[in-house]
C-alpha positions as a LaTeX table, in Angstrom:
\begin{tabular}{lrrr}
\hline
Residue & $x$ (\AA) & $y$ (\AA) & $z$ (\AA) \\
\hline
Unk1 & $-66.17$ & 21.39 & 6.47 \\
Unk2 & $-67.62$ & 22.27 & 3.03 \\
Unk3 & $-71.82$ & 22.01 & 3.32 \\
Unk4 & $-72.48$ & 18.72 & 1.19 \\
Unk5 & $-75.12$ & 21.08 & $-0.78$ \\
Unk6 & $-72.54$ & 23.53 & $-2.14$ \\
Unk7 & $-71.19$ & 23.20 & $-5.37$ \\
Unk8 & $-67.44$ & 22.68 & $-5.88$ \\
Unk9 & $-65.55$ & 23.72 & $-9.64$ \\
Unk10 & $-62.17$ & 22.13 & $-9.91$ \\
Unk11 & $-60.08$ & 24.01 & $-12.53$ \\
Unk12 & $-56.62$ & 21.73 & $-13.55$ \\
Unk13 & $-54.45$ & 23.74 & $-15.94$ \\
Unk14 & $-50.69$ & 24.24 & $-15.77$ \\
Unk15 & $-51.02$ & 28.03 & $-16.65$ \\
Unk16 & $-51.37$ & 30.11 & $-13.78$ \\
Unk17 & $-53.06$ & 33.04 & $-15.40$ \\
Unk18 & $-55.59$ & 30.53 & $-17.02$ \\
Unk19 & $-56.57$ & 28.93 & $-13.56$ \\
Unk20 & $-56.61$ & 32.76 & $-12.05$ \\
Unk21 & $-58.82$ & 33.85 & $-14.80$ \\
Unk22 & $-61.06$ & 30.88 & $-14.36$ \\
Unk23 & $-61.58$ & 31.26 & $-10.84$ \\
Unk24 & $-61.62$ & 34.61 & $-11.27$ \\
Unk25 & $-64.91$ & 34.11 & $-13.26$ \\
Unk26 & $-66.18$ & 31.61 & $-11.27$ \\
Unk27 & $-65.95$ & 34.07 & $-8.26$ \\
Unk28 & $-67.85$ & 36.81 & $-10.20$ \\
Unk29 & $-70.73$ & 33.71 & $-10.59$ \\
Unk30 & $-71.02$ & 32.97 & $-6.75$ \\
Unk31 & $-69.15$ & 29.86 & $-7.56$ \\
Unk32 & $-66.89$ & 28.10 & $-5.04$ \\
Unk33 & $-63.89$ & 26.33 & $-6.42$ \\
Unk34 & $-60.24$ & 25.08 & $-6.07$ \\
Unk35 & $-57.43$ & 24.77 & $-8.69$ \\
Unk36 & $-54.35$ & 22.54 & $-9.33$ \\
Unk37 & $-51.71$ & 23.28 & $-11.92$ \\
Unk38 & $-51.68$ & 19.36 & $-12.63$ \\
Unk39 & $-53.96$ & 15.85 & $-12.47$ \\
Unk40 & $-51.66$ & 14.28 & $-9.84$ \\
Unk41 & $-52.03$ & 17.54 & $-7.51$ \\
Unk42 & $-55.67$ & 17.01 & $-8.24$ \\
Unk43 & $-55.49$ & 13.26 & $-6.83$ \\
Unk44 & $-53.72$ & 14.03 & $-4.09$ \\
Unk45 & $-55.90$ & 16.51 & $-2.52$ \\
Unk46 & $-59.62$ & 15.89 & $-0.65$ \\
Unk47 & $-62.32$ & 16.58 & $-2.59$ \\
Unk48 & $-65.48$ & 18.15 & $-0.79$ \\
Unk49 & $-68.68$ & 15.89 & $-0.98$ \\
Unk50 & $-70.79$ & 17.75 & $-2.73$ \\
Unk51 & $-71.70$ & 18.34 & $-6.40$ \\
Unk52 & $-68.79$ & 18.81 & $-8.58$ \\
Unk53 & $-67.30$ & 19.45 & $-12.05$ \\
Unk54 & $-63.72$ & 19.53 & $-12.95$ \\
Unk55 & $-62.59$ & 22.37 & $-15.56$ \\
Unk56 & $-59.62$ & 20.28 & $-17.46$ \\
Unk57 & $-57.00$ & 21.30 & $-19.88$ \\
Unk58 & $-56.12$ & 19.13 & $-22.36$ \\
Unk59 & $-52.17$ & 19.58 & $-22.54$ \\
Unk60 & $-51.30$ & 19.18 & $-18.97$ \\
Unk61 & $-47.41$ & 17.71 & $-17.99$ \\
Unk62 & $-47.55$ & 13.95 & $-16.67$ \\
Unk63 & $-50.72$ & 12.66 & $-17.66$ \\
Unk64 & $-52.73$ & 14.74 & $-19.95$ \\
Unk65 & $-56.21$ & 15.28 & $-20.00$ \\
Unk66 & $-57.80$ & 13.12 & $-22.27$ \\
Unk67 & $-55.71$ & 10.15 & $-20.14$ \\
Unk68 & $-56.70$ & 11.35 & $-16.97$ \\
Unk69 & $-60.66$ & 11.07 & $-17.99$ \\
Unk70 & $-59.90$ & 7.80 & $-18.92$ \\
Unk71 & $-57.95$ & 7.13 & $-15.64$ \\
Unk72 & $-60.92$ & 8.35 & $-13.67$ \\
Unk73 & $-63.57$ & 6.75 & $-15.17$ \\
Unk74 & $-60.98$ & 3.19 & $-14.83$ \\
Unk75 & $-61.04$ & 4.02 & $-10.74$ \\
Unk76 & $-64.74$ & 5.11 & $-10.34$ \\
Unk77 & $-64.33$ & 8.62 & $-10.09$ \\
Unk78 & $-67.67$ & 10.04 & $-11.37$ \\
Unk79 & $-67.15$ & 13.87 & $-12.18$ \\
Unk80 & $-68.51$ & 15.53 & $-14.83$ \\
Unk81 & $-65.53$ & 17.20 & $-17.32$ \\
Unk82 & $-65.40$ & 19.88 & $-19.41$ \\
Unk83 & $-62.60$ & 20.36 & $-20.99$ \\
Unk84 & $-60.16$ & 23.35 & $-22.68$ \\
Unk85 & $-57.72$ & 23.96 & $-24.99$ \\
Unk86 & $-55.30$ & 26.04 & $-27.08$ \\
Unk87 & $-55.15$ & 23.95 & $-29.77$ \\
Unk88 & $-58.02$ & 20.80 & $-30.44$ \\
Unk89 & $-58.88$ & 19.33 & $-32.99$ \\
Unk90 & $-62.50$ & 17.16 & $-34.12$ \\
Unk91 & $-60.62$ & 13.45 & $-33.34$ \\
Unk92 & $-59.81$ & 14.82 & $-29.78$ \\
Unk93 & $-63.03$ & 16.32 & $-29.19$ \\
Unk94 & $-65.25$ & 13.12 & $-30.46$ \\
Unk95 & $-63.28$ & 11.01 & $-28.37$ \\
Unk96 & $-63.49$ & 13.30 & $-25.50$ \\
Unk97 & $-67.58$ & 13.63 & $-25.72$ \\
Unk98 & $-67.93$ & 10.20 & $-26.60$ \\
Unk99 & $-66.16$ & 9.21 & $-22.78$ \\
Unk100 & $-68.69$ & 11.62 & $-21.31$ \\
Unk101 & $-67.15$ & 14.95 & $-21.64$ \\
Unk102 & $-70.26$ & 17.75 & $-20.86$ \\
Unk103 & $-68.36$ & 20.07 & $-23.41$ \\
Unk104 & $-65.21$ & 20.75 & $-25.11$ \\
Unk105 & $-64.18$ & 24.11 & $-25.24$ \\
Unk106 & $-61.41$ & 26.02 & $-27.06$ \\
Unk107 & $-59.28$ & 28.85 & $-26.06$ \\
Unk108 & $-60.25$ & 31.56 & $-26.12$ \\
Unk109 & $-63.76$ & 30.65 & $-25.36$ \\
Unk110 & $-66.82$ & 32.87 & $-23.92$ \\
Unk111 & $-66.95$ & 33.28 & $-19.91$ \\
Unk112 & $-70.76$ & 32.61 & $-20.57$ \\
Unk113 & $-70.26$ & 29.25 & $-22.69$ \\
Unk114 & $-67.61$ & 28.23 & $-20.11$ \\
Unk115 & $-69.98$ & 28.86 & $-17.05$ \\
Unk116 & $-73.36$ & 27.18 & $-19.34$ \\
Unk117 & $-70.95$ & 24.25 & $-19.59$ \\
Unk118 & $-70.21$ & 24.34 & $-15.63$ \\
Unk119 & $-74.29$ & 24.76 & $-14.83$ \\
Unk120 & $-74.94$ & 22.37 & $-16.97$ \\
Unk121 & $-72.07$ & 19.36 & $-15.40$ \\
Unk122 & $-73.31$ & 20.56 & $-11.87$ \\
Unk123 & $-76.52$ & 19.54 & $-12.67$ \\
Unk124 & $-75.72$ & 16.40 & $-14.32$ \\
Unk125 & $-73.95$ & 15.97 & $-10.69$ \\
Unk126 & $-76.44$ & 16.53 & $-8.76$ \\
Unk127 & $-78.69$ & 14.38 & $-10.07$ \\
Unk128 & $-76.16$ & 11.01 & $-10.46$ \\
Unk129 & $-75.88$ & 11.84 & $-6.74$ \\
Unk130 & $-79.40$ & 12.05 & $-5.55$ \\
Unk131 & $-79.85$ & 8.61 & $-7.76$ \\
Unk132 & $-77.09$ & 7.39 & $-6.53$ \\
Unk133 & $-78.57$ & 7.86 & $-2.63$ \\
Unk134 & $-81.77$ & 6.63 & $-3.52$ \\
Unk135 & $-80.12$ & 3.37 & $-4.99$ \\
Unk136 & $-78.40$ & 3.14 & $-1.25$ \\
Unk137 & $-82.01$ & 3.93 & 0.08 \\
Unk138 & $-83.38$ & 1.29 & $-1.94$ \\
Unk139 & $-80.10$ & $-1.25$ & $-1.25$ \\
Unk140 & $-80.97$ & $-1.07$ & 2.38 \\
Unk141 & $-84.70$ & $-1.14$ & 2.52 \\
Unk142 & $-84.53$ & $-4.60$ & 0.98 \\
Unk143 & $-81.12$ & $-5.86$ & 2.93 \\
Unk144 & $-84.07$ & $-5.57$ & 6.07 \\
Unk145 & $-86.21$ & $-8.45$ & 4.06 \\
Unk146 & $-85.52$ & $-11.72$ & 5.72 \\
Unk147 & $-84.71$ & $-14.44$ & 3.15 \\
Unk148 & $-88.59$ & $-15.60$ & 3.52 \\
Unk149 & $-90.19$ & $-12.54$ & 2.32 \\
Unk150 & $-87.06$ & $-11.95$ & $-0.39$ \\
Unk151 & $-88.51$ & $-15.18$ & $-2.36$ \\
Unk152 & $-92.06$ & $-13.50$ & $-1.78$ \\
Unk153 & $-91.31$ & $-10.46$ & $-3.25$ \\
Unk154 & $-89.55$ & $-12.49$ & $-6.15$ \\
Unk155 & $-92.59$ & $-14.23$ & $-7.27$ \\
Unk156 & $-94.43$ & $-11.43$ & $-6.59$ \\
Unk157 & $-93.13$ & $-8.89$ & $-8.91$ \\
Unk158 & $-92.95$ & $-12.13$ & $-11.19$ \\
Unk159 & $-96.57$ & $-11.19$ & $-11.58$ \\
Unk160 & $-97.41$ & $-14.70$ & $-9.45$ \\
Unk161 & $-101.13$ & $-14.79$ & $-7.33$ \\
Unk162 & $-101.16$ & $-15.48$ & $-3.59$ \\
Unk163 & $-102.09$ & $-18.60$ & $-3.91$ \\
Unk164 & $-99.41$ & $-19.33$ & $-6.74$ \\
Unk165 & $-97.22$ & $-18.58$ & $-4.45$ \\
Unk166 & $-98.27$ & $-20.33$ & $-1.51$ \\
Unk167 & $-98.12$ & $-23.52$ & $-3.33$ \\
Unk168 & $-94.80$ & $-22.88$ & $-4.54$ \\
Unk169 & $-93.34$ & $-21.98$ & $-1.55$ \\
Unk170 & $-95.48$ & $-24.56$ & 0.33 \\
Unk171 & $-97.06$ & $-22.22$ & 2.46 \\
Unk172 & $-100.28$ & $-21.37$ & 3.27 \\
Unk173 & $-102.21$ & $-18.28$ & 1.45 \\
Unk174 & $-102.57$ & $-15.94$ & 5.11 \\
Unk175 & $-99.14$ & $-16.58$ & 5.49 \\
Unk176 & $-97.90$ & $-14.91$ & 1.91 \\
Unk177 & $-100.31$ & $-12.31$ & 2.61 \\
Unk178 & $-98.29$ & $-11.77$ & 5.62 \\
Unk179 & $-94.99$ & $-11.94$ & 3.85 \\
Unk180 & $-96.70$ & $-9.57$ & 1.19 \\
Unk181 & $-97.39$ & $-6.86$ & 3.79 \\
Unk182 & $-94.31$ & $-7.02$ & 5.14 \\
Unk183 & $-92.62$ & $-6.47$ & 2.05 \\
Unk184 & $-94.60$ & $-3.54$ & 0.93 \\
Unk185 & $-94.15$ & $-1.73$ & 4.36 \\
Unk186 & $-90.19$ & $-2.50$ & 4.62 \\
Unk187 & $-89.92$ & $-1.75$ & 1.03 \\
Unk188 & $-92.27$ & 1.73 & 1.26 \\
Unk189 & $-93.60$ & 0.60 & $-1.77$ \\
Unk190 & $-97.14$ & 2.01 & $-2.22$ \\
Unk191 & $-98.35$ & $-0.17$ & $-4.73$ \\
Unk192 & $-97.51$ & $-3.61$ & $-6.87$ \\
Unk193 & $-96.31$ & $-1.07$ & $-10.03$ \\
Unk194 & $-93.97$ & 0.78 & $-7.82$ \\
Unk195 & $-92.78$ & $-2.79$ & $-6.23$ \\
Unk196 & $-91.99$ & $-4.08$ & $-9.46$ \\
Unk197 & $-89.90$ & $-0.84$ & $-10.60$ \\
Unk198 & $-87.46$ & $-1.46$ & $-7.96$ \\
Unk199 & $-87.28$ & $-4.90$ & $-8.42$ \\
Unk200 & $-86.19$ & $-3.60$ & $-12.09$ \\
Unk201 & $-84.07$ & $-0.94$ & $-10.41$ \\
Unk202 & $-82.27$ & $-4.04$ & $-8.39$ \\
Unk203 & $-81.87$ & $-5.76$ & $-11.19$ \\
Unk204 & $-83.80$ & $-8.82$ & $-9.52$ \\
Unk205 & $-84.93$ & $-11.68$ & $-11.87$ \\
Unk206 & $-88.54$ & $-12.65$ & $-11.88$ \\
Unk207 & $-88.96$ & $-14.68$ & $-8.97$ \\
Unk208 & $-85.14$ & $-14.31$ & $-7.59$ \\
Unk209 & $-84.52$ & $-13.48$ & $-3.83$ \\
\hline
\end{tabular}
């Protein structure tokens, strides 16, 4: 098992050398990583669960690069791509940055752009994953409200008083303080402001449940 912490480079080129000087590189940088010599070998393999990047040539036999992205992104695979290639051009490369590419490289490029461009797609990893676990974090906190203290924190973070929301609810005032309290302690929310930002993180309408 690979540590979830450690970063993983994918290199997918059909040229042996290329994916031998690659890792080769990538080695020299105290950089773990794994190579295929096509997308579908790519597929069918395991990926670790860590941060990742995938290295991807543009001309590759099946589907070719600029496809694949697109086939990715069309199954939820979030991994940050740069790509390479013998022979781009400016249409190729806009379309590949504007679907998210982190850079677009031509052969024969620098080892040090190539490994900026691989820092810099870890990182963007890295940190869709930690906000992707605190989404889960936050998911979970309020799946333990109970459907009482949902419609509380609704007309809460509407910006409604106690007492608002007593009548509304039909309830008396201790009893949405009660409600309140539990909200903020199941929630870990330290304050109203911090309540109402993951209300807006759960995309919850002013006073839904």
């Amino acid at each position: 098992m690979i540590p979830t912490d450690i970063p993983t480079v994918f290199v997918v080129d059909d040229d042996p050398s290329v994916r031998a000087s690659i890792q080769g590189l990538l080695k020299s940088a105290s950089l773990r990583s794994e190579s295929f010599a096509s997308a579908e070998e790519f597929l069918r393999n395991s990926r670790p669960e860590g941060p990742s990047c995938l290295v991807l040539d543009v001309t590759l036999p099946g589907v070719n690069g600029l496809d694949f992205q697109r086939q990715l992104t069309d199954t939820g695979i979030q991994i940050p791509i740069i790509f390479v290639t013998g022979h781009g051009d400016i249409p190729m490369t806009v379309k590949a940055m504007k679907s998210g590419a982190v850079e677009f490289l031509t052969k024969p490029f620098e080892d040090q752009d190539l490994l900026n461009a691989i820092h810099q797609a870890l990182d963007r990893d890295r940190v869709r994953r930690r906000q992707q676990s605190d989404f889960a974090g936050l998911r979970k906190c309020y799946g333990a409200l109970t459907e009482r203290e949902r419609e509380v924190m609704g007309l809460v973070v509407s910006g409604m008083l106690n007492k608002q929301i007593a009548f509304e609810l039909g309830i008396s005032e201790i009893t949405v303080k009660i409600h309140r309290g539990h909200v903020m302690q199941k929630m870990r929310a330290d304050s109203l402001a911090e309540l109402v930002r993951m209300a807006s993180k759960l995309e919850l309408s002013p006073g839904k449940k």
